[in-house]
PDB file of C-alpha atoms in Angstrom:
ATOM      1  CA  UNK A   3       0.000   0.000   0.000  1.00  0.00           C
ATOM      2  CA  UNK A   4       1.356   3.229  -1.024  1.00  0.00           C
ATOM      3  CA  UNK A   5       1.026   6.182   1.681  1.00  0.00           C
ATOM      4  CA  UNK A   6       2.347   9.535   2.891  1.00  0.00           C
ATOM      5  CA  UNK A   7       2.444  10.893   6.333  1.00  0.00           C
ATOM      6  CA  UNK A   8       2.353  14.662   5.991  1.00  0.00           C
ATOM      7  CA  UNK A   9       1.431  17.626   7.582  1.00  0.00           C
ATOM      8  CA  UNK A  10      -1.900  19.071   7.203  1.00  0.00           C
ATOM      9  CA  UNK A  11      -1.184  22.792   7.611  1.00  0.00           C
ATOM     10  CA  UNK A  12      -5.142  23.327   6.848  1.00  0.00           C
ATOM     11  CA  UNK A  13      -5.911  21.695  10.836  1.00  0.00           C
ATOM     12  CA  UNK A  14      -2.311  21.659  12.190  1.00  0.00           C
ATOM     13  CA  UNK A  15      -2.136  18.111  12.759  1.00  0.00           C
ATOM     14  CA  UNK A  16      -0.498  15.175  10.581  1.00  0.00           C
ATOM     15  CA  UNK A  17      -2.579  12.842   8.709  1.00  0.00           C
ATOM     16  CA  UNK A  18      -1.738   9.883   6.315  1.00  0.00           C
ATOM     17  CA  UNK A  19      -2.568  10.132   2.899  1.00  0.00           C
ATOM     18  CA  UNK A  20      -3.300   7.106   0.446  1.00  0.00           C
ATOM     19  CA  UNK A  21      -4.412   6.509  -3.017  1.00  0.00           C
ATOM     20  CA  UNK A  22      -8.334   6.238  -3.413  1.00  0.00           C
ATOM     21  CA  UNK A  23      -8.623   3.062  -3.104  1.00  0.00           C
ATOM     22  CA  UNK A  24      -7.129   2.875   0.177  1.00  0.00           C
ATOM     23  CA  UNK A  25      -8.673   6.181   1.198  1.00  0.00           C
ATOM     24  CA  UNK A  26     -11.285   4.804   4.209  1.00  0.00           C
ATOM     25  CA  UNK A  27      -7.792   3.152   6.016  1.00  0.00           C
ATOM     26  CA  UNK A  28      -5.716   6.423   5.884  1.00  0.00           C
ATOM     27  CA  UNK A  29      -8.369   8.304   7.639  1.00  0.00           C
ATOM     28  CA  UNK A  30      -9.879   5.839   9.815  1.00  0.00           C
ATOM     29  CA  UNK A  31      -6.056   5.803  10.785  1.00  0.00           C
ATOM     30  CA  UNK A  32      -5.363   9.876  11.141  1.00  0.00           C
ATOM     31  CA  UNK A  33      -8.381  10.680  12.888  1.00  0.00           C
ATOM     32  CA  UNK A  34      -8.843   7.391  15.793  1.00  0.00           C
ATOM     33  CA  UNK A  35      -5.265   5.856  15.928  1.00  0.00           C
ATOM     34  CA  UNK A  36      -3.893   8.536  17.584  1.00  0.00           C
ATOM     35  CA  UNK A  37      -3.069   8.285  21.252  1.00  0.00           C
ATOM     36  CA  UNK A  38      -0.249   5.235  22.301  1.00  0.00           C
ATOM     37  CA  UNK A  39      -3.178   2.854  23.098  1.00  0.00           C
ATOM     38  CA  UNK A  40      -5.194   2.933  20.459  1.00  0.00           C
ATOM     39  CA  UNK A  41      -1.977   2.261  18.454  1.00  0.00           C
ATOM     40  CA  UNK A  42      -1.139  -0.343  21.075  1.00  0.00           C
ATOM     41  CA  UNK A  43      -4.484  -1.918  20.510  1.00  0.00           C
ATOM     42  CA  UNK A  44      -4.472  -2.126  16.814  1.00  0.00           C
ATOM     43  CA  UNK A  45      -1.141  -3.359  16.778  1.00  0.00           C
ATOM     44  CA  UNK A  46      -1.967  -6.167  19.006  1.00  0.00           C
ATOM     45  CA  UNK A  47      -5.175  -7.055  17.366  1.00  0.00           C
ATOM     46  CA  UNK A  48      -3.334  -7.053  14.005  1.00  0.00           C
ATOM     47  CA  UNK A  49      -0.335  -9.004  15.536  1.00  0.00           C
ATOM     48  CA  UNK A  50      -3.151 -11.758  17.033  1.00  0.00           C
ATOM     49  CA  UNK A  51      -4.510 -11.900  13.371  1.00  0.00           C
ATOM     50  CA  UNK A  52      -1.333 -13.000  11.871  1.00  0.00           C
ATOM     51  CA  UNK A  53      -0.571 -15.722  14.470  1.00  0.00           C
ATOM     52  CA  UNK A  54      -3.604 -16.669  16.260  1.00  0.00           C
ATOM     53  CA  UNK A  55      -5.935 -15.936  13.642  1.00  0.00           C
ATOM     54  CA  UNK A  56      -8.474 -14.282  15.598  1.00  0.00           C
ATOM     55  CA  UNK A  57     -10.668 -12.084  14.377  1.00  0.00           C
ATOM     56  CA  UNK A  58     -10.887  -7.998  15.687  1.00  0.00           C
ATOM     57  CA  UNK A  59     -13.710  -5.862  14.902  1.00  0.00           C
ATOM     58  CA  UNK A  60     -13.291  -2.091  15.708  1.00  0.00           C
ATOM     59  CA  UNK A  61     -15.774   0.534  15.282  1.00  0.00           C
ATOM     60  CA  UNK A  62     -14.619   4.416  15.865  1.00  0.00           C
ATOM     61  CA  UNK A  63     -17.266   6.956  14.970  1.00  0.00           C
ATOM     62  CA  UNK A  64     -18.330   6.480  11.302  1.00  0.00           C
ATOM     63  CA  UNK A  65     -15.126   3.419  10.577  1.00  0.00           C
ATOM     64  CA  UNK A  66     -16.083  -0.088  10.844  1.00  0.00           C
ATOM     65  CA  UNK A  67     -13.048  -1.915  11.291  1.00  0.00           C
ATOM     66  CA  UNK A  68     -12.394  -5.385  10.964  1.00  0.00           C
ATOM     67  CA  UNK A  69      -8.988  -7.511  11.217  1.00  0.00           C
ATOM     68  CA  UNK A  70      -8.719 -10.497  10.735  1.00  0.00           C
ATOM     69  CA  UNK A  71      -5.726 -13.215   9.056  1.00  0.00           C
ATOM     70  CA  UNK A  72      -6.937 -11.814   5.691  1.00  0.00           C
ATOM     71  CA  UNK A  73      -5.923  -8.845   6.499  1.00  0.00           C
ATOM     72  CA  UNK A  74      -7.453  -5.310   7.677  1.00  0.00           C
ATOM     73  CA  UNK A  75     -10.827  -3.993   6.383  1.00  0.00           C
ATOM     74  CA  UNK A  76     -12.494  -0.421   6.807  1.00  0.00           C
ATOM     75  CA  UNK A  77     -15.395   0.676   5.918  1.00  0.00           C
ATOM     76  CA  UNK A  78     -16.559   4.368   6.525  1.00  0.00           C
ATOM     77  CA  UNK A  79     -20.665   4.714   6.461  1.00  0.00           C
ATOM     78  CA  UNK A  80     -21.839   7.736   4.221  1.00  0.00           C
ATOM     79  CA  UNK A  81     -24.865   9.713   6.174  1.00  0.00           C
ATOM     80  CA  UNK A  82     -26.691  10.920   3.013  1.00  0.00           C
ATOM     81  CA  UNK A  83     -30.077  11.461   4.599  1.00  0.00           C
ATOM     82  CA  UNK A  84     -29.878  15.366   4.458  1.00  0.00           C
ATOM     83  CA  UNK A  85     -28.625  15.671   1.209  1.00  0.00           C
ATOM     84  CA  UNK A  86     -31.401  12.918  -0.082  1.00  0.00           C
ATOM     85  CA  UNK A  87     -34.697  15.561  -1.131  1.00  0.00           C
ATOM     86  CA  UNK A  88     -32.185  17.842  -2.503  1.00  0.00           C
ATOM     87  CA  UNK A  89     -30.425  15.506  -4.963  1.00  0.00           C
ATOM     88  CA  UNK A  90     -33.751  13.541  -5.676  1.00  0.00           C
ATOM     89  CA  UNK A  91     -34.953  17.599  -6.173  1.00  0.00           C
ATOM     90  CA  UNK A  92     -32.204  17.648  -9.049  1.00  0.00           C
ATOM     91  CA  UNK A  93     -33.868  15.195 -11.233  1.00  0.00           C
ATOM     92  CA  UNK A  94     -37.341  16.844 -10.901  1.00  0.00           C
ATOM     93  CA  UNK A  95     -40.528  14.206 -11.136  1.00  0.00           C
ATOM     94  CA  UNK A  96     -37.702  11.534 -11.785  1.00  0.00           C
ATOM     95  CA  UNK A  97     -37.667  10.410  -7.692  1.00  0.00           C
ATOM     96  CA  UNK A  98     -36.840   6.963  -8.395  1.00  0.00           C
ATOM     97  CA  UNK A  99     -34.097   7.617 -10.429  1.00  0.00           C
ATOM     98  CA  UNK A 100     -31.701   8.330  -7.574  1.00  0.00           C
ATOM     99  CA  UNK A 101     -31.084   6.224  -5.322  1.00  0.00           C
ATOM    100  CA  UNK A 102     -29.116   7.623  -2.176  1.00  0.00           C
ATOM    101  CA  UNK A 103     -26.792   4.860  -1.102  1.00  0.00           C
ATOM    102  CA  UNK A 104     -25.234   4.072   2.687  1.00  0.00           C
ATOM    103  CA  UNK A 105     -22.810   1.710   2.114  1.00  0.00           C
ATOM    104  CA  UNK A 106     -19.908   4.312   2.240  1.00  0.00           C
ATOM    105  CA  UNK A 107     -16.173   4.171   1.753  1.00  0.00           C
ATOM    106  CA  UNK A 108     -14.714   0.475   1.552  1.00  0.00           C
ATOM    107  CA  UNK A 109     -10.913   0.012   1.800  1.00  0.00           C
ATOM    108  CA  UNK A 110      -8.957  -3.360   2.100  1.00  0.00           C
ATOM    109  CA  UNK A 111      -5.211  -3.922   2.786  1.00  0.00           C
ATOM    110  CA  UNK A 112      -2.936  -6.495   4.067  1.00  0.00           C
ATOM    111  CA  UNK A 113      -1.939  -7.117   7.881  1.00  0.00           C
ATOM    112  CA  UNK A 114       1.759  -6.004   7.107  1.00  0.00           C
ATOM    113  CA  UNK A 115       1.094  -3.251   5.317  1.00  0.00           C
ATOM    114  CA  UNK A 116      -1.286  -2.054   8.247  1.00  0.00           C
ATOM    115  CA  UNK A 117       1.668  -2.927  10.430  1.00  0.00           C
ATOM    116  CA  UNK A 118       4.117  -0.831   8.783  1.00  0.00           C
ATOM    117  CA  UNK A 119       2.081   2.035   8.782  1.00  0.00           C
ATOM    118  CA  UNK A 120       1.084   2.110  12.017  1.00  0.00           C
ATOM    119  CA  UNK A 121       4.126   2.021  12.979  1.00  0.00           C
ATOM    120  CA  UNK A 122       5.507   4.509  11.195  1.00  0.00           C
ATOM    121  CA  UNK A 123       2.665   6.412  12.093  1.00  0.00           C
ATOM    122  CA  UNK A 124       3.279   5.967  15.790  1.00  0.00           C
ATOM    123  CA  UNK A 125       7.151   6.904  14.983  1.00  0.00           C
ATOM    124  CA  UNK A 126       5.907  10.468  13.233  1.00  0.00           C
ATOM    125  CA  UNK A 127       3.556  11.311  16.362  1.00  0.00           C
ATOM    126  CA  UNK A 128       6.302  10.979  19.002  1.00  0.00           C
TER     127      UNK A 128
END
């Protein structure tokens, strides 16, 4: 997985940035793993994935995340309900020809990957 940990000048804080396909993990990751035990935690759970094979499920504000020996999954629900008359409004008498959908941001990536970046994540926040 292809990332960069930068400086966000914008809220004064670093974040990681990814491609788009991997964008759900890189924010789930700047905005919840911040503090040493949430790092600590997903870490852990990542590390028990590997060798035990258990499965971790994590959920942090809009991020559903799951890790498991496949590797790390994030998904990042979409609230759409406000914006849902005005876009159906868009396409006039036409109502069913939007649908607003829920499902969100879905982003996949393997344990070591995850690994790596967190830890160089937790090495940047130090």
């Amino acid at each position: 997985m292809d990332y960069e940990i930068a400086f966000d000048q914008d809220e004064n804080v670093y974040r990681i940035y990814t491609g788009y396909e991997f964008a759900a993990i890189g924010e789930w990751v700047s905005e919840y793993v911040r503090d040493l035990e949430s790092i600590q935690r997903v870490l852990m759970a990542a590390r028990l994935a590997e060798t035990e094979k258990e499965t971790t499920a994590f959920k942090h504000g809009p991020f559903d995340v799951i890790l498991s020996e496949e590797g790390a999954s994030v998904s990042r629900q979409v609230d759409l309900d406000s914006a849902e008359e005005e876009i159906k409004a868009m396409f006039d008498t036409q109502e069913s020809f939007y649908q607003t959908s829920t499902d969100g941001i879905q982003a996949e990536c393997g344990l070591e990957d995850l690994i790596n970046m967190i830890e160089n994540w937790h090495e940047v926040l130090q």
